[in-house]
Short mmCIF file of C-alpha atoms in Angstrom, two decimals:
data_model
loop_
_atom_site.label_atom_id
_atom_site.label_comp_id
_atom_site.label_asym_id
_atom_site.label_seq_id
_atom_site.Cartn_x
_atom_site.Cartn_y
_atom_site.Cartn_z
CA VAL A 84 -19.99 23.76 39.03
CA GLU A 85 -19.06 24.73 35.47
CA GLY A 86 -21.87 26.59 33.71
CA THR A 87 -23.63 27.46 36.96
CA THR A 88 -24.01 31.04 38.24
CA VAL A 89 -23.56 31.25 41.99
CA HIS A 90 -25.55 33.88 43.88
CA TRP A 91 -24.18 35.13 47.16
CA ALA A 92 -26.28 36.95 49.74
CA PRO A 93 -24.66 38.00 53.00
CA GLN A 94 -26.71 37.58 56.16
CA PRO A 95 -27.53 40.84 57.94
CA LEU A 96 -25.42 41.85 60.88
CA SER A 97 -26.93 41.32 64.31
CA ALA A 98 -27.93 44.29 66.38
CA HIS A 99 -25.05 43.88 68.88
CA ARG A 100 -22.43 44.01 66.03
CA GLY A 101 -23.35 47.43 64.76
CA GLY A 102 -26.45 46.43 62.82
CA LEU A 103 -29.60 48.47 62.90
CA PRO A 104 -31.82 48.12 65.97
CA GLY A 105 -34.21 45.18 65.69
CA ALA A 106 -32.17 43.33 63.02
CA ARG A 107 -32.55 39.55 63.37
CA ARG A 108 -30.60 36.62 62.04
CA GLY A 109 -32.07 35.19 58.86
CA ARG A 110 -34.10 38.31 58.01
CA LYS A 111 -33.39 41.19 55.61
CA MET A 112 -31.61 44.06 57.24
CA ASP A 113 -33.87 47.00 58.02
CA LEU A 114 -33.53 49.77 55.38
CA ILE A 115 -30.77 47.98 53.51
CA GLY A 116 -31.83 44.51 52.39
CA ARG A 117 -29.63 41.86 50.89
CA VAL A 118 -26.87 42.28 48.32
CA THR A 119 -26.91 39.73 45.51
CA PHE A 120 -23.66 39.03 43.71
CA SER A 121 -23.23 37.25 40.41
CA PRO A 122 -19.61 36.86 39.27
CA THR A 123 -20.27 37.89 35.70
CA LYS A 124 -18.91 40.73 33.64
CA ASP A 125 -19.76 44.31 34.69
CA ARG A 126 -21.27 43.22 38.02
CA ASP A 127 -20.21 44.60 41.39
CA PRO A 128 -18.05 42.52 43.69
CA PRO A 129 -19.67 41.52 46.98
CA CYS A 130 -20.01 44.17 49.64
CA SER A 131 -17.45 43.55 52.39
CA LYS A 132 -18.44 42.86 55.96
CA ARG A 133 -16.77 46.07 57.07
CA ALA A 134 -18.73 48.08 54.51
CA GLN A 135 -22.02 46.54 55.66
CA THR A 136 -21.20 47.29 59.28
CA ASP A 137 -20.28 50.92 58.60
CA VAL A 138 -23.27 51.50 56.31
CA ALA A 139 -25.63 50.05 58.92
CA ARG A 140 -24.13 52.29 61.59
CA ALA A 141 -24.39 55.41 59.39
CA LEU A 142 -27.98 54.70 58.45
CA GLY A 143 -28.83 54.15 62.09
CA GLU A 144 -27.45 57.60 62.90
CA LEU A 145 -29.32 59.10 59.97
CA LYS A 146 -32.55 57.57 61.24
CA LYS A 147 -31.93 59.24 64.61
CA GLY A 148 -31.76 62.64 62.91
CA ASN A 149 -28.01 63.02 62.31
CA GLY A 150 -27.91 64.25 58.71
CA ASN A 151 -24.15 63.83 58.30
CA ILE A 152 -22.98 60.57 56.70
CA TYR A 153 -19.29 59.89 57.38
CA LEU A 154 -18.04 56.75 55.67
CA SER A 155 -14.44 57.57 54.83
CA ASN A 156 -12.19 54.49 54.59
CA SER A 157 -15.10 52.08 54.92
CA ASP A 158 -14.18 49.70 52.10
CA LEU A 159 -17.44 50.54 50.31
CA GLY A 160 -16.52 50.14 46.67
CA ASP A 161 -19.31 50.50 44.13
CA ALA A 162 -21.46 47.85 45.82
CA GLY A 163 -21.29 49.70 49.13
CA CYS A 164 -22.43 52.89 47.41
CA LEU A 165 -25.52 51.11 46.14
CA LEU A 166 -26.17 49.70 49.60
CA LEU A 167 -25.91 53.14 51.17
CA LEU A 168 -28.08 54.85 48.56
CA LYS A 169 -30.90 52.35 48.97
CA GLY A 170 -30.94 52.94 52.70
CA MET A 171 -30.81 56.73 52.45
CA GLU A 172 -33.70 56.77 50.01
CA GLU A 173 -35.96 55.29 52.67
CA ILE A 174 -34.88 57.71 55.39
CA GLY A 175 -34.02 61.07 53.77
CA GLY A 176 -32.82 64.19 55.56
CA VAL A 177 -29.14 63.79 54.65
CA LYS A 178 -27.13 67.04 54.56
CA SER A 179 -23.56 65.92 53.96
CA ILE A 180 -21.90 62.72 52.74
CA ASN A 181 -18.22 61.81 53.01
CA LEU A 182 -17.27 58.82 50.87
CA ALA A 183 -13.52 59.46 50.66
CA CYS A 184 -11.00 56.61 50.28
CA ASN A 185 -13.45 53.86 49.36
CA GLY A 186 -12.22 52.57 46.00
CA ILE A 187 -15.26 53.98 44.20
CA SER A 188 -15.06 53.89 40.40
CA ASP A 189 -17.01 55.64 37.63
CA SER A 190 -19.80 53.12 38.11
CA GLY A 191 -20.26 54.04 41.75
CA ALA A 192 -19.99 57.76 40.99
CA ALA A 193 -22.70 57.39 38.32
CA ARG A 194 -24.98 55.69 40.84
CA VAL A 195 -24.41 58.48 43.34
CA ALA A 196 -25.08 61.11 40.65
CA ALA A 197 -28.29 59.40 39.57
CA SER A 198 -29.56 59.37 43.16
CA LEU A 199 -28.67 62.94 44.18
CA GLY A 200 -32.06 64.26 43.12
CA LYS A 201 -33.65 62.08 45.81
CA PHE A 202 -31.76 63.98 48.50
CA PRO A 203 -32.83 67.62 48.02
CA SER A 204 -31.34 68.74 51.35
CA LEU A 205 -27.82 67.51 50.54
CA GLU A 206 -25.29 70.33 50.65
CA VAL A 207 -21.84 68.68 50.76
CA LEU A 208 -20.58 65.61 48.91
CA SER A 209 -16.98 64.41 49.27
CA MET A 210 -15.70 61.59 47.09
CA ALA A 211 -12.00 62.32 47.43
CA GLN A 212 -9.24 59.72 47.05
CA ASN A 213 -11.25 57.25 44.97
CA HIS A 214 -10.89 55.91 41.42
CA ILE A 215 -13.31 58.27 39.67
CA ALA A 216 -12.32 59.28 36.14
CA ASP A 217 -13.88 61.44 33.40
CA GLU A 218 -17.11 59.47 32.98
CA GLY A 219 -17.97 59.61 36.66
CA ALA A 220 -17.04 63.30 36.86
CA MET A 221 -19.31 64.09 33.90
CA GLN A 222 -22.22 62.31 35.59
CA LEU A 223 -21.62 64.21 38.81
CA ALA A 224 -21.34 67.48 36.88
CA ALA A 225 -24.82 67.03 35.42
CA ALA A 226 -26.16 66.18 38.87
CA ILE A 227 -24.62 69.19 40.63
CA GLU A 228 -26.04 71.51 37.98
CA ALA A 229 -29.58 70.21 38.52
CA HIS A 230 -29.47 69.80 42.31
CA PRO A 231 -31.39 72.40 44.34
CA ALA A 232 -29.01 72.67 47.33
CA LEU A 233 -25.62 71.00 46.72
CA ARG A 234 -22.92 73.62 47.25
CA MET A 235 -19.70 71.62 47.60
CA LEU A 236 -18.35 68.67 45.59
CA GLY A 237 -14.96 67.29 46.57
CA LEU A 238 -13.17 65.09 44.03
CA GLU A 239 -9.59 65.53 45.18
CA GLY A 240 -7.12 62.77 44.42
CA ASN A 241 -9.11 60.91 41.76
CA LYS A 242 -8.38 60.16 38.09
CA VAL A 243 -10.34 62.97 36.48
CA GLY A 244 -8.83 64.40 33.27
CA ASP A 245 -9.64 67.28 30.95
CA LEU A 246 -13.02 65.92 29.84
CA GLY A 247 -14.32 65.63 33.37
CA ALA A 248 -12.85 68.98 34.38
CA SER A 249 -14.48 70.67 31.38
CA ALA A 250 -17.84 69.14 32.28
CA LEU A 251 -17.58 70.44 35.84
CA VAL A 252 -16.58 73.95 34.72
CA THR A 253 -19.52 73.95 32.31
CA ALA A 254 -21.92 72.77 35.02
CA LEU A 255 -20.78 75.46 37.45
CA SER A 256 -20.92 78.10 34.67
CA THR A 257 -24.52 77.18 33.89
CA CYS A 258 -25.66 76.66 37.48
CA THR A 259 -27.99 79.42 38.65
CA ARG A 260 -27.24 78.89 42.34
CA ARG A 261 -24.56 81.07 43.88
CA GLY A 262 -21.64 79.84 45.94
CA VAL A 263 -21.40 76.35 44.44
CA MET A 264 -17.84 75.01 44.78
CA CYS A 265 -15.85 72.06 43.48
CA SER A 266 -12.30 70.83 44.04
CA LEU A 267 -10.23 68.72 41.65
CA ALA A 268 -6.90 69.03 43.41
CA ALA A 269 -4.42 66.20 42.74
CA ASN A 270 -6.17 65.00 39.55
CA PRO A 271 -4.40 64.48 36.19
CA VAL A 272 -6.03 67.54 34.63
CA ARG A 273 -3.93 69.43 32.10
CA ARG A 274 -6.13 72.36 31.17
CA LEU A 275 -6.39 73.68 34.75
CA VAL A 276 -3.48 74.30 37.11
CA GLY A 277 -2.94 75.40 40.72
CA PRO A 278 -5.85 77.35 42.19
CA ALA A 279 -7.97 76.48 39.16
CA LEU A 280 -7.95 72.83 40.30
CA GLU A 281 -8.55 73.60 43.94
CA HIS A 282 -11.40 75.98 43.13
CA VAL A 283 -13.03 74.97 39.86
CA GLU A 284 -15.68 77.63 40.43
CA LEU A 285 -13.11 80.36 39.69
CA SER A 286 -12.68 79.12 36.12
CA ALA A 287 -16.45 78.74 35.84
CA GLU A 288 -16.92 82.39 36.80
CA THR A 289 -14.48 83.42 34.05
CA VAL A 290 -16.39 81.33 31.49
CA LYS A 291 -19.73 82.70 32.65
CA SER A 292 -18.61 86.33 32.34
CA MET A 293 -16.96 85.74 28.95
CA SER A 294 -20.06 84.07 27.52
CA ARG A 295 -22.03 87.28 28.10
CA VAL A 296 -19.66 89.43 26.00
CA GLY A 297 -20.53 89.86 22.34
CA VAL A 298 -19.50 92.24 19.59
CA THR A 299 -21.63 93.46 16.69
CA LEU A 300 -21.14 94.69 13.14
CA GLY A 301 -22.55 97.96 14.44
CA GLN A 302 -19.29 98.41 16.35
CA LEU A 303 -16.80 96.77 13.98
CA LEU A 304 -17.86 98.25 10.63
CA PRO A 305 -17.57 101.92 11.70
CA LEU A 306 -14.16 101.14 13.20
CA PHE A 307 -13.03 99.51 9.97
CA LYS A 308 -14.38 102.33 7.81
CA ASP A 309 -12.76 105.06 9.93
CA LEU A 310 -9.33 103.41 10.13
CA THR A 311 -9.37 102.56 6.42
CA ALA A 312 -10.12 106.17 5.58
CA LYS A 313 -7.19 107.29 7.75
CA GLY A 314 -4.88 104.79 6.08
CA THR A 315 -4.27 102.91 9.34
CA ILE A 316 -5.78 99.77 7.84
CA ASP A 317 -5.06 98.50 4.34
CA PRO A 318 -8.08 96.28 3.54
CA TRP A 319 -5.98 94.04 1.28
CA LYS A 320 -2.98 93.65 3.58
CA THR A 321 -3.93 94.13 7.25
CA THR A 322 -4.60 90.87 9.06
CA THR A 323 -6.83 90.50 12.10
CA GLY A 324 -3.76 89.89 14.26
CA GLU A 325 -2.12 93.09 13.02
CA ALA A 326 -5.30 95.05 13.66
CA ILE A 327 -5.43 93.74 17.23
CA ARG A 328 -1.72 94.34 17.85
CA ASP A 329 -1.48 97.81 16.31
CA ILE A 330 -4.95 99.20 17.04
CA ILE A 331 -7.05 97.33 19.59
CA LEU A 332 -4.37 96.60 22.21
CA PRO A 333 -3.05 100.19 22.39
CA LEU A 334 -6.64 101.47 22.32
CA THR A 335 -7.70 99.35 25.30
CA CYS A 336 -4.42 99.29 27.23
CA LYS A 337 -5.38 101.99 29.71
CA GLN A 338 -8.60 100.19 30.70
CA GLY A 339 -6.96 96.75 30.59
CA MET A 340 -10.15 95.22 29.19
CA SER A 341 -11.47 93.63 26.03
CA TYR A 342 -12.46 95.89 23.14
CA VAL A 343 -16.15 95.40 23.88
CA GLU A 344 -15.84 96.09 27.61
CA SER A 345 -13.47 99.05 27.25
CA GLY A 346 -15.91 100.71 24.87
CA GLY A 347 -18.79 100.30 27.31
CA HIS A 348 -20.84 98.48 24.68
CA ARG A 349 -24.00 96.89 26.08
CA ASN A 350 -24.69 94.19 23.54
CA GLY A 351 -26.90 91.19 24.13
CA PRO A 352 -25.35 87.82 24.98
CA PRO A 353 -23.71 86.35 21.85
CA THR A 354 -25.60 83.67 19.96
CA VAL A 355 -22.73 82.77 17.61
CA HIS A 356 -19.23 81.60 18.53
CA VAL A 357 -16.74 82.51 15.78
CA ILE A 358 -13.70 80.44 14.81
CA HIS A 359 -11.29 82.45 12.66
CA ALA A 360 -7.60 82.84 11.91
CA TRP A 361 -5.75 85.88 13.19
CA THR A 362 -3.49 85.50 10.16
CA GLY A 363 -6.42 86.05 7.80
CA LEU A 364 -7.34 89.47 6.45
CA PHE A 365 -9.34 91.63 8.87
CA GLN A 366 -11.54 92.58 5.93
CA ASP A 367 -12.29 88.89 5.29
CA LEU A 368 -13.36 88.36 8.89
CA LEU A 369 -15.77 91.28 8.73
CA LYS A 370 -17.14 90.11 5.40
CA ASN A 371 -17.67 86.59 6.75
CA ILE A 372 -19.62 88.00 9.69
CA ALA A 373 -21.63 90.31 7.42
CA MET A 374 -22.47 87.38 5.11
CA HIS A 375 -23.69 85.36 8.07
CA ALA A 376 -25.68 88.20 9.63
CA SER A 377 -27.36 89.36 6.43
CA GLY A 378 -27.56 86.16 4.39
CA LYS A 379 -26.20 88.10 1.41
CA ALA A 380 -23.47 86.85 -0.92
CA GLU A 381 -21.76 90.23 -1.27
CA PRO A 382 -22.71 92.40 1.72
CA SER A 383 -21.36 95.92 1.97
CA LEU A 384 -18.88 96.76 4.71
CA ASP A 385 -20.12 100.34 4.83
CA PRO A 386 -22.37 100.68 7.92
CA SER A 387 -24.34 103.45 6.19
CA ASP A 388 -25.27 101.20 3.25
CA ASP A 389 -28.96 100.70 2.48
CA LEU A 390 -28.57 97.03 3.44
CA TYR A 391 -28.22 98.07 7.07
CA ARG A 392 -30.54 101.05 6.87
CA PHE A 393 -33.46 98.85 5.86
CA ASP A 394 -32.42 95.90 8.05
CA PRO A 395 -30.75 97.43 11.12
CA GLU A 396 -30.95 94.11 12.98
CA PHE A 397 -27.94 92.96 10.94
CA LEU A 398 -25.85 95.48 12.87
CA THR A 399 -27.06 94.34 16.29
CA LYS A 400 -26.58 90.58 16.06
CA SER A 401 -24.14 89.60 18.81
CA TYR A 402 -21.06 87.45 18.04
CA PHE A 403 -18.37 86.06 20.30
CA ILE A 404 -15.09 86.84 18.49
CA ASP A 405 -12.13 86.17 20.77
CA ALA A 406 -10.07 89.03 19.33
CA PHE A 407 -12.64 91.58 20.51
CA CYS A 408 -14.43 89.80 23.37
CA CYS A 409 -11.46 88.33 25.28
CA ASN A 410 -9.32 90.48 27.51
CA GLN A 411 -6.07 90.11 25.59
CA HIS A 412 -4.25 92.08 28.29
CA SER A 413 -4.82 89.30 30.82
CA SER A 414 -3.94 86.49 28.45
CA THR A 415 -0.64 87.28 26.79
CA ASN A 416 2.74 88.59 27.87
CA ARG A 417 3.24 90.43 24.62
CA ILE A 418 1.38 93.47 25.93
CA ARG A 419 4.05 94.16 28.56
CA SER A 420 5.44 96.66 26.09
CA PHE A 421 2.28 98.70 26.65
CA GLY A 422 3.13 99.29 30.30
CA LEU A 423 1.24 96.51 32.10
CA SER A 424 2.98 94.66 34.90
CA ASP A 425 3.89 90.97 34.66
CA SER A 426 1.09 90.11 37.09
CA ALA A 427 -1.44 91.28 34.51
CA ALA A 428 -0.70 88.32 32.23
CA PHE A 429 -2.17 84.95 33.18
CA PRO A 430 -0.82 81.72 31.68
CA ASN A 431 -2.95 78.94 30.23
CA GLY A 432 -4.59 76.96 33.01
CA ASP A 433 -4.94 79.93 35.33
CA PRO A 434 -8.57 80.49 36.33
CA ARG A 435 -8.36 84.10 35.16
CA CYS A 436 -6.96 83.28 31.71
CA GLN A 437 -9.59 83.63 28.99
CA VAL A 438 -8.06 82.45 25.73
CA ASP A 439 -7.75 78.86 26.96
CA LYS A 440 -11.48 78.55 27.67
CA LEU A 441 -12.98 79.29 24.25
CA ASP A 442 -14.55 75.82 23.87
CA LEU A 443 -16.29 76.26 27.22
CA VAL A 444 -17.68 79.61 26.08
CA ALA A 445 -18.94 77.92 22.90
CA GLU A 446 -20.79 75.39 25.06
CA GLN A 447 -22.51 78.18 27.01
CA ILE A 448 -23.57 79.78 23.72
CA ARG A 449 -24.87 76.42 22.47
CA ARG A 450 -26.94 76.03 25.62
CA ARG A 451 -28.73 79.26 24.88
CA GLY A 452 -29.59 78.04 21.39
CA GLY A 453 -26.56 79.40 19.55
CA HIS A 454 -24.06 77.78 17.21
CA VAL A 455 -20.48 77.92 15.93
CA LEU A 456 -19.46 79.81 12.78
CA VAL A 457 -16.20 78.91 11.01
CA CYS A 458 -15.00 81.90 8.99
CA ILE A 459 -12.95 80.63 6.04
CA ASP A 460 -11.03 83.57 4.63
CA SER A 461 -9.88 84.10 1.05
CA LYS A 462 -6.66 82.13 1.57
CA ALA A 463 -8.17 79.57 3.96
CA ARG A 464 -5.76 80.58 6.71
CA VAL A 465 -8.18 79.15 9.26
CA LEU A 466 -7.35 75.68 7.90
CA GLN A 467 -3.64 76.40 8.18
CA ARG A 468 -3.55 77.07 11.92
CA LEU A 469 -3.41 74.18 14.36
CA ALA A 470 -5.33 76.09 17.01
CA CYS A 471 -8.21 76.71 14.60
CA LEU A 472 -8.23 73.11 13.39
CA MET A 473 -8.34 71.90 16.98
CA GLU A 474 -11.25 74.25 17.73
CA ILE A 475 -13.17 72.85 14.77
CA ARG A 476 -12.45 69.25 15.77
CA LYS A 477 -13.44 69.93 19.39
CA ALA A 478 -16.75 71.42 18.25
CA LEU A 479 -17.38 68.35 16.07
CA MET A 480 -16.62 65.99 18.94
CA ASP A 481 -18.88 67.95 21.29
CA GLY A 482 -21.74 67.77 18.79
CA MET A 483 -21.90 71.54 18.38
CA PRO A 484 -24.20 72.91 15.69
CA MET A 485 -21.69 74.45 13.30
CA VAL A 486 -21.72 76.17 9.90
CA SER A 487 -19.12 77.84 7.70
CA SER A 488 -18.97 80.99 5.63
CA PHE A 489 -16.54 81.28 2.70
CA ILE A 490 -14.92 84.27 1.03
CA SER A 491 -13.87 81.88 -1.73
CA ILE A 492 -15.58 78.51 -1.88
CA GLN A 493 -12.89 75.85 -2.02
CA GLU A 494 -12.63 72.27 -0.85
CA ALA A 495 -10.17 71.06 1.76
CA ARG A 496 -7.73 68.36 0.72
CA GLY A 497 -4.92 66.28 2.14
CA THR A 498 -3.53 66.11 5.64
CA LEU A 499 -4.19 69.58 7.00
CA THR A 500 -2.00 69.13 10.06
CA ASP A 501 1.13 68.57 7.95
CA ASN A 502 1.39 72.21 6.94
CA ALA A 503 -0.55 73.85 9.77
CA ALA A 504 1.39 76.37 11.85
CA ALA A 505 1.26 77.43 15.50
CA CYS A 506 2.47 80.43 17.45
CA SER A 507 5.78 78.64 18.14
CA GLU A 508 7.54 75.41 17.26
CA LYS A 509 7.06 74.18 20.82
CA ALA A 510 3.33 74.87 20.64
CA ARG A 511 3.17 73.07 17.29
CA ILE A 512 4.89 69.97 18.65
CA GLU A 513 2.62 69.91 21.71
CA ALA A 514 -0.49 70.32 19.56
CA LEU A 515 0.53 67.53 17.20
CA GLU A 516 1.23 65.23 20.16
CA GLU A 517 -2.21 65.98 21.58
CA ILE A 518 -3.82 65.25 18.22
CA SER A 519 -1.90 62.00 17.76
CA VAL A 520 -3.08 60.55 21.08
CA GLY A 521 -6.64 61.82 20.69
CA PRO A 522 -9.62 59.90 19.28
CA GLY A 523 -8.81 58.62 15.78
CA GLY A 524 -5.24 59.86 15.89
CA VAL A 525 -3.89 62.22 13.23
CA GLU A 526 -5.72 60.43 10.41
CA GLY A 527 -9.10 60.61 12.14
CA PHE A 528 -8.54 64.24 13.09
CA ASN A 529 -7.83 65.33 9.53
CA ARG A 530 -10.59 63.21 8.04
CA GLU A 531 -13.27 64.71 10.30
CA VAL A 532 -12.21 68.31 9.68
CA VAL A 533 -11.89 67.82 5.91
CA ASP A 534 -15.27 66.06 5.75
CA PHE A 535 -16.91 68.93 7.65
CA VAL A 536 -15.43 71.62 5.42
CA ASN A 537 -16.30 69.77 2.21
CA ALA A 538 -19.84 69.15 3.39
CA GLN A 539 -20.17 72.91 3.95
CA VAL A 540 -18.72 73.53 0.49
CA ALA A 541 -21.44 71.33 -1.00
CA VAL A 542 -24.10 73.31 0.89
CA LYS A 543 -22.73 76.65 -0.35
CA TRP A 544 -22.54 75.49 -3.98
CA LYS A 545 -26.10 74.25 -3.77
CA GLU A 546 -27.22 77.62 -2.38
CA LYS A 547 -25.34 79.39 -5.13
CA VAL A 548 -26.88 77.26 -7.85
CA GLU A 549 -30.32 77.85 -6.39
CA GLY A 550 -29.63 81.58 -6.43
CA LYS A 551 -29.99 82.13 -2.70
CA ARG A 552 -26.53 83.18 -1.64
CA ARG A 553 -22.94 82.10 -1.90
#
């Protein structure tokens, strides 16, 4: 009848049709109960007869002490998941669950994730070949991180994209339990490829190790002073990229490690993730870091200056700067000229590649109470590189605490992406395409970045007027 909501409640299956022992016609099924369906928006469809039969059988086995739930191809859907979870809560003792090929969506995955804490003995969860996308994967990522025993999550053949994959890598990077594994094979993930999809934990291990590597002014300032005195570095001409290419890569080539690791430096875990342009002056980068560490408007770049003699902690603050903390030898083919074999260079998406996981490192730093620092050099090169702009936008979207330091305080104007460059024309086209299909499109992208920079400009001018620092 129009205007009337119809409620449907299936009768429990009898004991001789696979129902639980003792089930009777006209009574609620033992451990499961009735399923009520209301055909309104955002409600589950009714649980099929096959799903009820298979769930009843599985719960009966669980009650007998068999801790393995196998419900692959059982036509569960989201409603069947809820049915199963309610029953398992009353029994407990489940060790593994296979829910593959059941048409489960993000809603069902979220319900499973929310209930995992009630099954502390669960070790294996397979939800392969379903319809789980990013939202469901993110819910499961949070659950696997907090679970005391879960060691394997299978999400093969779903609809998980980069957001869900990033959440899972982050969860496995943060997880304190060893041997936790996850598979995203046959999902539309772009940022991970090949073995990285089949074994998400490999990428997580890379992120975890990177997030522990930090560099300090105590290492960079003496290097800068020594090379400037020798004439190797011209403070007013040498860019960060040139310093890495001409000095750091040859210096670390034999060890095949990052600058920090090759020098055997034992710094504390970084508390600041730095976004900077390799095309900016190396001197500007160091000055930006010194300004942030000391809180001074015009800090000296001489490590023997009284500023650092009276406040030595400025020299020990740990920063994650990709140029010095990433293993450039394993991330770019350009260093083949230094004698490394082709196998030493890993492309983007490979679990061993480091330069494609900077946002995930930033998240690890945030979780330990750190923040992001955008170093705006004297010519604002950081706002003229698409990679840097995308890093800033990603941090904004992720809700990262973020501040800027300026060599020259200047507002951002116009459409930054119009004139921003990339390492190649192909990379530029791909980046612009990614921006155009992202949240807010090109206009929203530019507006958010410009608004952030100008808000930081206002803060710096206020500090300058108040006489604190520039």
